[in-house]
mmCIF file of N, CA, C and O in Angstrom:
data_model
loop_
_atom_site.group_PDB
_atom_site.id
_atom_site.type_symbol
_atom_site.label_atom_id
_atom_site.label_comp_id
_atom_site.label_asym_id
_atom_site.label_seq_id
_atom_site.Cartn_x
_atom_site.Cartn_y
_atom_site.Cartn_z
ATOM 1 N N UNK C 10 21.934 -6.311 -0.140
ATOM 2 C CA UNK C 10 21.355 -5.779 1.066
ATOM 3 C C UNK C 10 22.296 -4.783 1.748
ATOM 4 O O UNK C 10 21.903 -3.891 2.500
ATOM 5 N N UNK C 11 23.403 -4.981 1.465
ATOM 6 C CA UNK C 11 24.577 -3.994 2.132
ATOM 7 C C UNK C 11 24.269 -2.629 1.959
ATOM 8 O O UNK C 11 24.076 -1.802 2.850
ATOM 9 N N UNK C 12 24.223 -2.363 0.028
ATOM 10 C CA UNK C 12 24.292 -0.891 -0.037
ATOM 11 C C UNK C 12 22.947 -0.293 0.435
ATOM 12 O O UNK C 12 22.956 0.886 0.788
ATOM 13 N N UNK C 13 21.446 -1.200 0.490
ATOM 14 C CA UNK C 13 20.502 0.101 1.285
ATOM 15 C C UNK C 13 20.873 -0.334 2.734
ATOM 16 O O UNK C 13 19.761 -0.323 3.263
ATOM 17 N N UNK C 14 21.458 -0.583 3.371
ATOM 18 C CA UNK C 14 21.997 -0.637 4.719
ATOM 19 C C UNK C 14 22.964 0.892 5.126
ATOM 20 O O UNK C 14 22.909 1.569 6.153
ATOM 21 N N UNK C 15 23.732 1.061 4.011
ATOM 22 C CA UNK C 15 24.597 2.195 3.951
ATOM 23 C C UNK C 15 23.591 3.359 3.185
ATOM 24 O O UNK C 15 24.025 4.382 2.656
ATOM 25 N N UNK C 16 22.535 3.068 3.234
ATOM 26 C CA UNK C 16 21.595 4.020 2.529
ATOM 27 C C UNK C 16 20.299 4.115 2.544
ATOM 28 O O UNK C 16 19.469 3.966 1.646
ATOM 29 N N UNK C 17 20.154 4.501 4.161
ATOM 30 C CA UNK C 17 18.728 4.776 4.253
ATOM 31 C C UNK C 17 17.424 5.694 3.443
ATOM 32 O O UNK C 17 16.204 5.556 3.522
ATOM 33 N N UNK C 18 18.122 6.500 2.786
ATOM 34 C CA UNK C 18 17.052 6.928 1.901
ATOM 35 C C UNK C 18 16.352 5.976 0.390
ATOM 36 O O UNK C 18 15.474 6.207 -0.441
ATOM 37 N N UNK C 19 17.253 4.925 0.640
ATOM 38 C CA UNK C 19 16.929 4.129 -0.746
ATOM 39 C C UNK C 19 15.135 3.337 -0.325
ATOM 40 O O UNK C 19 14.445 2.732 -1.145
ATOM 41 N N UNK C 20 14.702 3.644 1.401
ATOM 42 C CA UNK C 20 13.831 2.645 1.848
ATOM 43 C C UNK C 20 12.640 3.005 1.095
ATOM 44 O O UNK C 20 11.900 2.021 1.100
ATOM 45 N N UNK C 21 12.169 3.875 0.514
ATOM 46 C CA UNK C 21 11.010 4.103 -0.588
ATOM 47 C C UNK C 21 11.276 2.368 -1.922
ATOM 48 O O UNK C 21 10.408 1.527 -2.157
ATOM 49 N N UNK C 22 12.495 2.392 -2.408
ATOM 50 C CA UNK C 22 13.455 1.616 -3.193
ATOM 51 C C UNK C 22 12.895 0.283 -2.865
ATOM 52 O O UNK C 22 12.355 -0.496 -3.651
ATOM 53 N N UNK C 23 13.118 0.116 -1.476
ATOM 54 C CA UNK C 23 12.853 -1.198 -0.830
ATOM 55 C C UNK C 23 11.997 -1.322 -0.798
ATOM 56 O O UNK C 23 11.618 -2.479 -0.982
ATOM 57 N N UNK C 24 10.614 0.102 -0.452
ATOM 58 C CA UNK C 24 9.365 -0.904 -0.228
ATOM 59 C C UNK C 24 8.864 -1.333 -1.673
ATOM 60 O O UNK C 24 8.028 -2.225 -1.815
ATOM 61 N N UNK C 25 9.405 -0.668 -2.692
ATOM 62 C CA UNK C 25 8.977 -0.861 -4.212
ATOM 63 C C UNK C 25 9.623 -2.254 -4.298
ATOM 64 O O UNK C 25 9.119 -2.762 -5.299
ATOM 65 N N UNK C 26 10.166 -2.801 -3.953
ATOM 66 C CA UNK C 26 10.580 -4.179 -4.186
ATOM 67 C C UNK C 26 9.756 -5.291 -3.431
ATOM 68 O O UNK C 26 9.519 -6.403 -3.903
ATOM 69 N N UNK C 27 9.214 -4.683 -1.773
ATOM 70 C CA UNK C 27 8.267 -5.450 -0.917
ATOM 71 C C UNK C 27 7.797 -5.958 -1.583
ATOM 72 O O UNK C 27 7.934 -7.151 -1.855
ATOM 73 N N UNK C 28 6.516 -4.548 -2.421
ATOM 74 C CA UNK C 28 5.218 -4.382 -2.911
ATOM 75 C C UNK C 28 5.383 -5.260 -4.272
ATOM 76 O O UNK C 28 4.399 -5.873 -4.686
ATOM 77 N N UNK C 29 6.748 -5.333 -5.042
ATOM 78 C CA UNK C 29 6.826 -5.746 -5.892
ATOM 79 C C UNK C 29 6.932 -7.537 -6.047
ATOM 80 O O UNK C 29 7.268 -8.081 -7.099
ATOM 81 N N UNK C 30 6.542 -8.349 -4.669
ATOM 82 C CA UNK C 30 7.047 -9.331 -4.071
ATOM 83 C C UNK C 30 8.712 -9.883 -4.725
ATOM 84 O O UNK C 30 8.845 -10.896 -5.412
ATOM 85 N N UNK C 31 9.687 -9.094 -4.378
ATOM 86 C CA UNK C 31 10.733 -9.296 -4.804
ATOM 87 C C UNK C 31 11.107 -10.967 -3.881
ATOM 88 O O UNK C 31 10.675 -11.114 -2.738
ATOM 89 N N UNK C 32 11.756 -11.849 -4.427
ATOM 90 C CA UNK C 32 12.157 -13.022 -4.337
ATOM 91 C C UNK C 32 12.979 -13.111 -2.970
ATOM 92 O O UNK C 32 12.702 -13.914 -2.079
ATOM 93 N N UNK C 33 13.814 -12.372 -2.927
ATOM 94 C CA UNK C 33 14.969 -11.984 -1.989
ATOM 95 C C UNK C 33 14.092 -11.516 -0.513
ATOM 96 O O UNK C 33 13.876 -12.146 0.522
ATOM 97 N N UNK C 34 13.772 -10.335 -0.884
ATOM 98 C CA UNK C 34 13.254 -9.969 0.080
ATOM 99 C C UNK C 34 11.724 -10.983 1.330
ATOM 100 O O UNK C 34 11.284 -11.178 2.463
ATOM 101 N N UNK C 35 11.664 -11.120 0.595
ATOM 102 C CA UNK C 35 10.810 -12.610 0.978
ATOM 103 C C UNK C 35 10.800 -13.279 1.835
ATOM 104 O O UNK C 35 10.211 -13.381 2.911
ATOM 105 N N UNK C 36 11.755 -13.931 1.113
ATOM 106 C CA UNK C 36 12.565 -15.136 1.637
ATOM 107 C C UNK C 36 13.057 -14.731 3.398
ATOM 108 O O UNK C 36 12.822 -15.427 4.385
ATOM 109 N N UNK C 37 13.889 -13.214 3.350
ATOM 110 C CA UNK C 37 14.410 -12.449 4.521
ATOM 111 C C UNK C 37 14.387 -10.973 4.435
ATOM 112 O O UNK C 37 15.217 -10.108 4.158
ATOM 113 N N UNK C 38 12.729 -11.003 4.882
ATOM 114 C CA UNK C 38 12.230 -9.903 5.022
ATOM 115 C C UNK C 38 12.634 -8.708 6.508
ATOM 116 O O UNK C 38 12.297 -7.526 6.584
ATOM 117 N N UNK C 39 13.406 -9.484 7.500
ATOM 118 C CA UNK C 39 13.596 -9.148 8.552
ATOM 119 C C UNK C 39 14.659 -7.790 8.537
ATOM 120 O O UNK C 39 14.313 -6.704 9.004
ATOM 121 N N UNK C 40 16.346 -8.097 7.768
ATOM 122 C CA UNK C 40 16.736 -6.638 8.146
ATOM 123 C C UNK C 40 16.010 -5.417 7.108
ATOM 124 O O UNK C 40 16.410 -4.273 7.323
ATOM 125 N N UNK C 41 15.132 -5.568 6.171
ATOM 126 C CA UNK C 41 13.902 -4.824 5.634
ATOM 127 C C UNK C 41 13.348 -4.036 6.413
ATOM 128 O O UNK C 41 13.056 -2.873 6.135
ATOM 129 N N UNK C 42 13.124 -4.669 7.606
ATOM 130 C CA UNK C 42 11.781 -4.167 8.332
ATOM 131 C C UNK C 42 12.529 -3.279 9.497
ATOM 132 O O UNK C 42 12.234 -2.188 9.984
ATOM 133 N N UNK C 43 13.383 -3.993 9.694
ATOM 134 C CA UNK C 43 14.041 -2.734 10.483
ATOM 135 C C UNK C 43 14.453 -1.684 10.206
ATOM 136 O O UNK C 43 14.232 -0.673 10.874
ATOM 137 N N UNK C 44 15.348 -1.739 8.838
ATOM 138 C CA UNK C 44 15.875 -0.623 8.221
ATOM 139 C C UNK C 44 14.390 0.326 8.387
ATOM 140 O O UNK C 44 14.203 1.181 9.253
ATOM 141 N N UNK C 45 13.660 0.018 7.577
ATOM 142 C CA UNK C 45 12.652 0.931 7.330
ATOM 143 C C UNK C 45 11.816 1.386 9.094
ATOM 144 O O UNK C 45 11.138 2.376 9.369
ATOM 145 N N UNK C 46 12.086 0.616 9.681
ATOM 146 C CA UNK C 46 11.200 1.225 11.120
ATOM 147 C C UNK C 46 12.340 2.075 11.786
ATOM 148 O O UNK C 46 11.981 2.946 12.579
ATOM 149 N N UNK C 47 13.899 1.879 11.499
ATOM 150 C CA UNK C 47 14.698 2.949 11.870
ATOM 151 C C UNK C 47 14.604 4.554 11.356
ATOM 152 O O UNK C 47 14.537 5.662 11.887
ATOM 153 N N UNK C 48 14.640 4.027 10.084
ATOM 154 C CA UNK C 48 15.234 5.051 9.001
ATOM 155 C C UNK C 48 13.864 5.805 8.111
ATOM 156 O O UNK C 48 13.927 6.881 7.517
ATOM 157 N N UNK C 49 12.576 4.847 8.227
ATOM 158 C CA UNK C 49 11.617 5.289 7.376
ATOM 159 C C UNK C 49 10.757 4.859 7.554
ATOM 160 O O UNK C 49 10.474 4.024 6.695
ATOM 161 N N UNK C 50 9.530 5.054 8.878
ATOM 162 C CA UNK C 50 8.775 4.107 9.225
ATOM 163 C C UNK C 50 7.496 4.053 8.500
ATOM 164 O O UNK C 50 6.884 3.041 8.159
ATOM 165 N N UNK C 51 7.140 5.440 8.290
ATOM 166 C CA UNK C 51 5.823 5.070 6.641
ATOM 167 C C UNK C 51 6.920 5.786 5.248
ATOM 168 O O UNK C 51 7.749 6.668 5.024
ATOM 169 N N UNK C 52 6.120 4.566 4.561
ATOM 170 C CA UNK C 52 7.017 4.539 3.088
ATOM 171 C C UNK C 52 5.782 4.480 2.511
ATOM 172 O O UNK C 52 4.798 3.804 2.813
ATOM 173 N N UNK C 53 5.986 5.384 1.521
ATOM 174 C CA UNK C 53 4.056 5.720 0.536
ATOM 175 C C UNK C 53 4.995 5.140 -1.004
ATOM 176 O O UNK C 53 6.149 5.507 -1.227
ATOM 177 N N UNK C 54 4.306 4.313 -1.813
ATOM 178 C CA UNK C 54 5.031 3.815 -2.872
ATOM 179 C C UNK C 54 3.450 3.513 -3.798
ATOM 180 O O UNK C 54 2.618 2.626 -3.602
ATOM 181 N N UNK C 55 3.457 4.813 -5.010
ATOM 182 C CA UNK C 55 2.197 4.798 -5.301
ATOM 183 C C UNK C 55 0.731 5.071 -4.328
ATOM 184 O O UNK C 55 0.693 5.964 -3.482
ATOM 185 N N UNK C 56 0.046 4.529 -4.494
ATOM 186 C CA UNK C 56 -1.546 4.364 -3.774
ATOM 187 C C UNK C 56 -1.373 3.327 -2.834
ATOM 188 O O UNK C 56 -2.299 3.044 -2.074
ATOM 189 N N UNK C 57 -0.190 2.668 -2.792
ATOM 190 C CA UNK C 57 0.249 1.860 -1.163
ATOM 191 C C UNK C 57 1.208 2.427 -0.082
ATOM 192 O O UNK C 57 2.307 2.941 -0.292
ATOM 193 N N UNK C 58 0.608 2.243 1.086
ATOM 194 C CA UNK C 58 2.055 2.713 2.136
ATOM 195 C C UNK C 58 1.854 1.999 2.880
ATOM 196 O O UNK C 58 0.741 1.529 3.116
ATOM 197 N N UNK C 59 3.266 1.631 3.655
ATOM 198 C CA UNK C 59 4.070 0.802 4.361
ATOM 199 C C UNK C 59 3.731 1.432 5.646
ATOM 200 O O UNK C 59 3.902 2.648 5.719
ATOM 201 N N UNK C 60 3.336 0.884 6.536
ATOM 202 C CA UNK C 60 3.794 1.436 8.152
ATOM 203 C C UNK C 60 4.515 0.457 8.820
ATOM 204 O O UNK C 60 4.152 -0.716 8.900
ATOM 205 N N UNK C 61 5.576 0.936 9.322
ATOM 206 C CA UNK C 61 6.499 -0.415 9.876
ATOM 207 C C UNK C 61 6.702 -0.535 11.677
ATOM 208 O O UNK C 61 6.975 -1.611 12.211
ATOM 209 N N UNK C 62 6.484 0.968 12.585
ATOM 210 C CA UNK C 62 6.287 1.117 13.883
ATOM 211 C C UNK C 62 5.234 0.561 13.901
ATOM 212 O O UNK C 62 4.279 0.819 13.167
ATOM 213 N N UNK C 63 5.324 -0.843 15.328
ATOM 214 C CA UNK C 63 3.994 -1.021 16.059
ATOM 215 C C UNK C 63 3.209 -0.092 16.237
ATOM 216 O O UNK C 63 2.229 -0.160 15.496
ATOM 217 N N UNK C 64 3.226 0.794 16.946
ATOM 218 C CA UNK C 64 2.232 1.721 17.469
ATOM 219 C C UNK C 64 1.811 2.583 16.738
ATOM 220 O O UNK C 64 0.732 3.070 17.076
ATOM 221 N N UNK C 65 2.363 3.029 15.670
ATOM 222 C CA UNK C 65 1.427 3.106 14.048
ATOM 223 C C UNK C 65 0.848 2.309 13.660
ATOM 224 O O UNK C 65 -0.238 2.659 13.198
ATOM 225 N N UNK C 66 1.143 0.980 13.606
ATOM 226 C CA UNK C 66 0.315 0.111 12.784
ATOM 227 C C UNK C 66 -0.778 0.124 13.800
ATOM 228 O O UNK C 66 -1.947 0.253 13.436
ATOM 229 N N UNK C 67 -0.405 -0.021 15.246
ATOM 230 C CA UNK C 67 -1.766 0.114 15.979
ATOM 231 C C UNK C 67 -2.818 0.983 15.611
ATOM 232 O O UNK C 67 -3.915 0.502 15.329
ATOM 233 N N UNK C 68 -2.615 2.257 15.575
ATOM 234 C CA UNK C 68 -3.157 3.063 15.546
ATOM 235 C C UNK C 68 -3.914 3.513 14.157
ATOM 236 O O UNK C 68 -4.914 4.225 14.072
ATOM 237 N N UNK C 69 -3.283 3.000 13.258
ATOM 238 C CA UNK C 69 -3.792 3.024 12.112
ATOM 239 C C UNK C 69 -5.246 1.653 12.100
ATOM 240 O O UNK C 69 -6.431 1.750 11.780
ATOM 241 N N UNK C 70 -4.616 0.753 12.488
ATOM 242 C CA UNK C 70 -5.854 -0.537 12.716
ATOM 243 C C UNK C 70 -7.118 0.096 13.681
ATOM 244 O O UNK C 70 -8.314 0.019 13.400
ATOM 245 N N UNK C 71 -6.605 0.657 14.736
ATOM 246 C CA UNK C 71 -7.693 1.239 15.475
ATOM 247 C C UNK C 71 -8.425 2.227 14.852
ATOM 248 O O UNK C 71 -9.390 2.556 15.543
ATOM 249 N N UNK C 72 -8.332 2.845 13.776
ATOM 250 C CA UNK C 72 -8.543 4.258 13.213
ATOM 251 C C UNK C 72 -9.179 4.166 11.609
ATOM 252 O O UNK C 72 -8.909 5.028 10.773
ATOM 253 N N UNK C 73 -10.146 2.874 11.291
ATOM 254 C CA UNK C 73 -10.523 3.042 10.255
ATOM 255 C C UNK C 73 -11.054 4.637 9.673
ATOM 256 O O UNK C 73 -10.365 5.153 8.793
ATOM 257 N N UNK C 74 -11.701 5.032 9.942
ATOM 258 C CA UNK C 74 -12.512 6.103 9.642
ATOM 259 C C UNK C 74 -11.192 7.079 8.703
ATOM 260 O O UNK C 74 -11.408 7.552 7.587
ATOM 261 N N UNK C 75 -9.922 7.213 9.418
ATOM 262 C CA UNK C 75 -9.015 8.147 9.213
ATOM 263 C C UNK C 75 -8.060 7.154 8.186
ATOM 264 O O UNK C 75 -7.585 7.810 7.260
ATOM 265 N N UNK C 76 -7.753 5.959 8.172
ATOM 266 C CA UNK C 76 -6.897 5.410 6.950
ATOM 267 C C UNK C 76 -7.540 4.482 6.113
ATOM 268 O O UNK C 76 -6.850 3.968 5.232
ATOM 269 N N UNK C 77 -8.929 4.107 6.225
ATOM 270 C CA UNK C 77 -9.206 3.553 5.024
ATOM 271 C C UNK C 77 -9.067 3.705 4.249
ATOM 272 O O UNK C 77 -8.923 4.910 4.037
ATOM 273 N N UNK C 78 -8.938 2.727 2.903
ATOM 274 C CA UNK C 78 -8.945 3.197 1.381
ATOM 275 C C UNK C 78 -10.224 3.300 0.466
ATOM 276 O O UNK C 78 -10.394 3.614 -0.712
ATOM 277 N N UNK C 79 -11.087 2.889 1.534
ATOM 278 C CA UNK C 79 -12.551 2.699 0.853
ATOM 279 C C UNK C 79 -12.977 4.280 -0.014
ATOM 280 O O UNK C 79 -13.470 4.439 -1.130
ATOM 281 N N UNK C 80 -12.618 5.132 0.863
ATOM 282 C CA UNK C 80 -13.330 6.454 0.453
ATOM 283 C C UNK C 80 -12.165 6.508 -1.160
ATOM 284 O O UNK C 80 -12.730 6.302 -2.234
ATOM 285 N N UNK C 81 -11.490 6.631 -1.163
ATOM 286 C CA UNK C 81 -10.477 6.663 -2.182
ATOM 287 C C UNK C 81 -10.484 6.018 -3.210
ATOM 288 O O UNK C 81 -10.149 6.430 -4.320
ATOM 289 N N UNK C 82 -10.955 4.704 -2.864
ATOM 290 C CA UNK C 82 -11.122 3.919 -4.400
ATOM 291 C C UNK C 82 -12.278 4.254 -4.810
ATOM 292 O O UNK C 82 -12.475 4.417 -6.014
ATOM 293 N N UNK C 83 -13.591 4.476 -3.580
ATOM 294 C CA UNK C 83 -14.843 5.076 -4.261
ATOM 295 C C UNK C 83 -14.378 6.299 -5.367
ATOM 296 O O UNK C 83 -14.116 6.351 -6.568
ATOM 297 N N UNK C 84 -14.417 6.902 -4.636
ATOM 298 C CA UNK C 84 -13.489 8.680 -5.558
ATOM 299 C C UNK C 84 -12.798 8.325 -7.213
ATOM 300 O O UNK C 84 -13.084 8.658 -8.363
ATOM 301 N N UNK C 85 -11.751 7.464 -6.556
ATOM 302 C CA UNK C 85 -11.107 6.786 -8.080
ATOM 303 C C UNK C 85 -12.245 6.204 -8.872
ATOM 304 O O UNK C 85 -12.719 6.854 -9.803
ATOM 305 N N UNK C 86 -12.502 5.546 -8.697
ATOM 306 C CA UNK C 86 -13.394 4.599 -9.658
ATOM 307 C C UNK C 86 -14.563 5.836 -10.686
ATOM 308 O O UNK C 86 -14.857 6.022 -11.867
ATOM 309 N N UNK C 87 -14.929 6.465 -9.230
ATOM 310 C CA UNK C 87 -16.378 7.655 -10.230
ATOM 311 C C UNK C 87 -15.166 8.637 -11.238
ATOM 312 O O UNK C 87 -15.527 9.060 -12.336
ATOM 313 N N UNK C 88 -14.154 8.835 -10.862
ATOM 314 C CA UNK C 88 -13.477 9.478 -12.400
ATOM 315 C C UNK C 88 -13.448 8.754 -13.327
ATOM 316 O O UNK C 88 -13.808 9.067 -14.461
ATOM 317 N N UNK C 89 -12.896 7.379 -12.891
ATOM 318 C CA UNK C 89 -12.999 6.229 -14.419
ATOM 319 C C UNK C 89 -14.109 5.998 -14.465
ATOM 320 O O UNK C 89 -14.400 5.928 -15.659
ATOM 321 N N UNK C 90 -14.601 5.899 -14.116
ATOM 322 C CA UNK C 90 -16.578 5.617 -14.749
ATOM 323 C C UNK C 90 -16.889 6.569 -15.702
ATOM 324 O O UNK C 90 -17.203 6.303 -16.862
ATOM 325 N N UNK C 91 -16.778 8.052 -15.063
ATOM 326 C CA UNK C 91 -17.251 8.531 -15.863
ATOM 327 C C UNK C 91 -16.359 9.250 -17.531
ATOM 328 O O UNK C 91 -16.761 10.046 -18.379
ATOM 329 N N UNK C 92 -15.122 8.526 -17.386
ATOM 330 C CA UNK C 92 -15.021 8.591 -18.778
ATOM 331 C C UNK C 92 -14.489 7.300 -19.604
ATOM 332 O O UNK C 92 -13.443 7.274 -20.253
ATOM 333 N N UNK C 93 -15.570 6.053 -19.426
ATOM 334 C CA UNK C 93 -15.772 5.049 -19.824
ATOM 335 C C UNK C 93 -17.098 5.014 -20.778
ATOM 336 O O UNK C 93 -17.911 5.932 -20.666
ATOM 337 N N UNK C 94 -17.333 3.909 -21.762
ATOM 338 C CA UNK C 94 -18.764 4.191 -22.275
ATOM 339 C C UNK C 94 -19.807 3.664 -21.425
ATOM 340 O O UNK C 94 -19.644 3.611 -20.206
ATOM 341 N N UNK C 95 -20.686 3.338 -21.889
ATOM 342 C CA UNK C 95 -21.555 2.706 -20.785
ATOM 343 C C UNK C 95 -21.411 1.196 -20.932
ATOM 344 O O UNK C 95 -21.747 0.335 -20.120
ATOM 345 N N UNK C 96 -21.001 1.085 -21.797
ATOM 346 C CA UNK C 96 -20.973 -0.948 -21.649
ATOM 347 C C UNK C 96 -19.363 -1.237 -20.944
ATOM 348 O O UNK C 96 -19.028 -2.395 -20.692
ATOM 349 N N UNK C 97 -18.652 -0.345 -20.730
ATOM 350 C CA UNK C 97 -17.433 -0.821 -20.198
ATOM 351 C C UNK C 97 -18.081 -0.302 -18.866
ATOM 352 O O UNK C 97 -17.741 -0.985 -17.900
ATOM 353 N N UNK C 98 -18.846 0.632 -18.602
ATOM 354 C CA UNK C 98 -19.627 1.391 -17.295
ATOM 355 C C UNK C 98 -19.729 0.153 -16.360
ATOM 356 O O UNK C 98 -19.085 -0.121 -15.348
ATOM 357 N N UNK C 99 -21.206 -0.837 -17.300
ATOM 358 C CA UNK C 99 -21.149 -2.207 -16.699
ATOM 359 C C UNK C 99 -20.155 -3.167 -16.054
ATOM 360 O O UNK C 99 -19.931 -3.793 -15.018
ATOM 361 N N UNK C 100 -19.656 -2.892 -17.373
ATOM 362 C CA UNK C 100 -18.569 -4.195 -16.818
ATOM 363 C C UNK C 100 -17.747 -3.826 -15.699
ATOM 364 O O UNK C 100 -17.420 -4.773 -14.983
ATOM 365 N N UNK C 101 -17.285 -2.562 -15.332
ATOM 366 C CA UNK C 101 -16.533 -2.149 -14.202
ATOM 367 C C UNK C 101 -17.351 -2.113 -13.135
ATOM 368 O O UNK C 101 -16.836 -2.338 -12.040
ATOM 369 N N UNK C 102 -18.912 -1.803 -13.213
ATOM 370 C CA UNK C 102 -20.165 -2.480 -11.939
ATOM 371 C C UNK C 102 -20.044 -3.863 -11.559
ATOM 372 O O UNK C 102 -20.039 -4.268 -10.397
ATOM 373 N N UNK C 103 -19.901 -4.910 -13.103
ATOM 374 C CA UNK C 103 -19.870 -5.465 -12.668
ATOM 375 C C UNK C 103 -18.522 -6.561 -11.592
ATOM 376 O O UNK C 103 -18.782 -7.527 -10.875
ATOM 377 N N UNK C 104 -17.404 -6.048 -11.815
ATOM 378 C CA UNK C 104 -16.166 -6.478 -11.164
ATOM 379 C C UNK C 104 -16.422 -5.910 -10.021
ATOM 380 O O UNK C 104 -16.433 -6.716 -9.090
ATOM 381 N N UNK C 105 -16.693 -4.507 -9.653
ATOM 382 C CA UNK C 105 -16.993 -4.303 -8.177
ATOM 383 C C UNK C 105 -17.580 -4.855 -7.475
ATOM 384 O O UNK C 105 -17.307 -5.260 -6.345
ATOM 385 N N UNK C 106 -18.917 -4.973 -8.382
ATOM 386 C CA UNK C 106 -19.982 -6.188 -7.077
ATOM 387 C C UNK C 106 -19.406 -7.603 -6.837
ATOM 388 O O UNK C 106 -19.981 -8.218 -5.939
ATOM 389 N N UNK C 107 -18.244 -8.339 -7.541
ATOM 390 C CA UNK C 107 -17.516 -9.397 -7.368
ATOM 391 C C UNK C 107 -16.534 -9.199 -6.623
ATOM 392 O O UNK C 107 -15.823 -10.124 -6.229
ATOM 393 N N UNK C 108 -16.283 -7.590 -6.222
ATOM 394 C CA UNK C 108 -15.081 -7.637 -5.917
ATOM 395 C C UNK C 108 -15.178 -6.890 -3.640
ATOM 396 O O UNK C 108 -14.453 -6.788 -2.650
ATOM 397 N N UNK C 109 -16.631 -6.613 -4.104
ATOM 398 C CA UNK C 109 -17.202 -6.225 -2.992
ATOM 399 C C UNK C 109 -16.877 -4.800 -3.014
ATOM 400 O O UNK C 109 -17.459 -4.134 -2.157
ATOM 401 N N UNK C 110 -16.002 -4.118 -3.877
ATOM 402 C CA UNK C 110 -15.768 -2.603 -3.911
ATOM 403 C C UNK C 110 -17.301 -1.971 -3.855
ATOM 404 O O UNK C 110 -17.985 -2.529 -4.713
ATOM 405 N N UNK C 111 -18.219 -0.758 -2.942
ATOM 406 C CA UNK C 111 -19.403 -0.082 -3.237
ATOM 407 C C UNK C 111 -18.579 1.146 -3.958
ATOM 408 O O UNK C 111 -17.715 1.891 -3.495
ATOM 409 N N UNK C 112 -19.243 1.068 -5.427
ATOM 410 C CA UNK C 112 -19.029 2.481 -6.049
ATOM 411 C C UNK C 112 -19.583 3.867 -5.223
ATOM 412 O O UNK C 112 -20.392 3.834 -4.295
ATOM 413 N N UNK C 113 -19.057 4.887 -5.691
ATOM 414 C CA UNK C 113 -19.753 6.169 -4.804
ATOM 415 C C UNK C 113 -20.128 7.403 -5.992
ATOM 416 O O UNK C 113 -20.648 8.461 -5.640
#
């Protein structure tokens, strides 16, 4: 924990370990959360990001329309659909409707 302490740019690093449910971090998730609300308060790691300021996270909770992921996985999914066959077509209909994802 020392060296990303002495190294705030490593906090992308860290949230890849969050996301990754690293063991450690877990356990004492606390100087984590600061580092990153000092030094890096949204951390984008892949198709996930971190917001670690209250009043971002507020604002993001208040603000579906503008940070959902709904529109995005719709989007994702119709590229993989459409270069799937049609019986894998199904089967990816059918995990969505289990999964409550609406295709678009």
């Amino acid at each position: 924990m020392t060296t990303t302490a002495d190294h705030p740019a490593d906090c992308p690093e860290i949230a890849a370990r969050l996301f990754s449910l690293d063991q450690e971090l877990i356990n004492d998730p606390y100087p984590v959360y600061a580092l990153m609300r000092e030094e890096s308060p949204v951390v984008r790691w892949g198709p996930l990001v971190a917001v670690s300021r209250y009043e971002d996270v507020k604002n993001v909770l208040r603000d579906p329309e503008t940070f959902s992921s709904e529109r995005h996985i719709g989007s994702r999914c119709t590229v993989v659909r459409d270069r799937l066959s049609s019986e894998d077509a199904a089967k990816l209909s059918d995990v969505q409707e289990v999964e409550g994802i609406i295709s678009q």
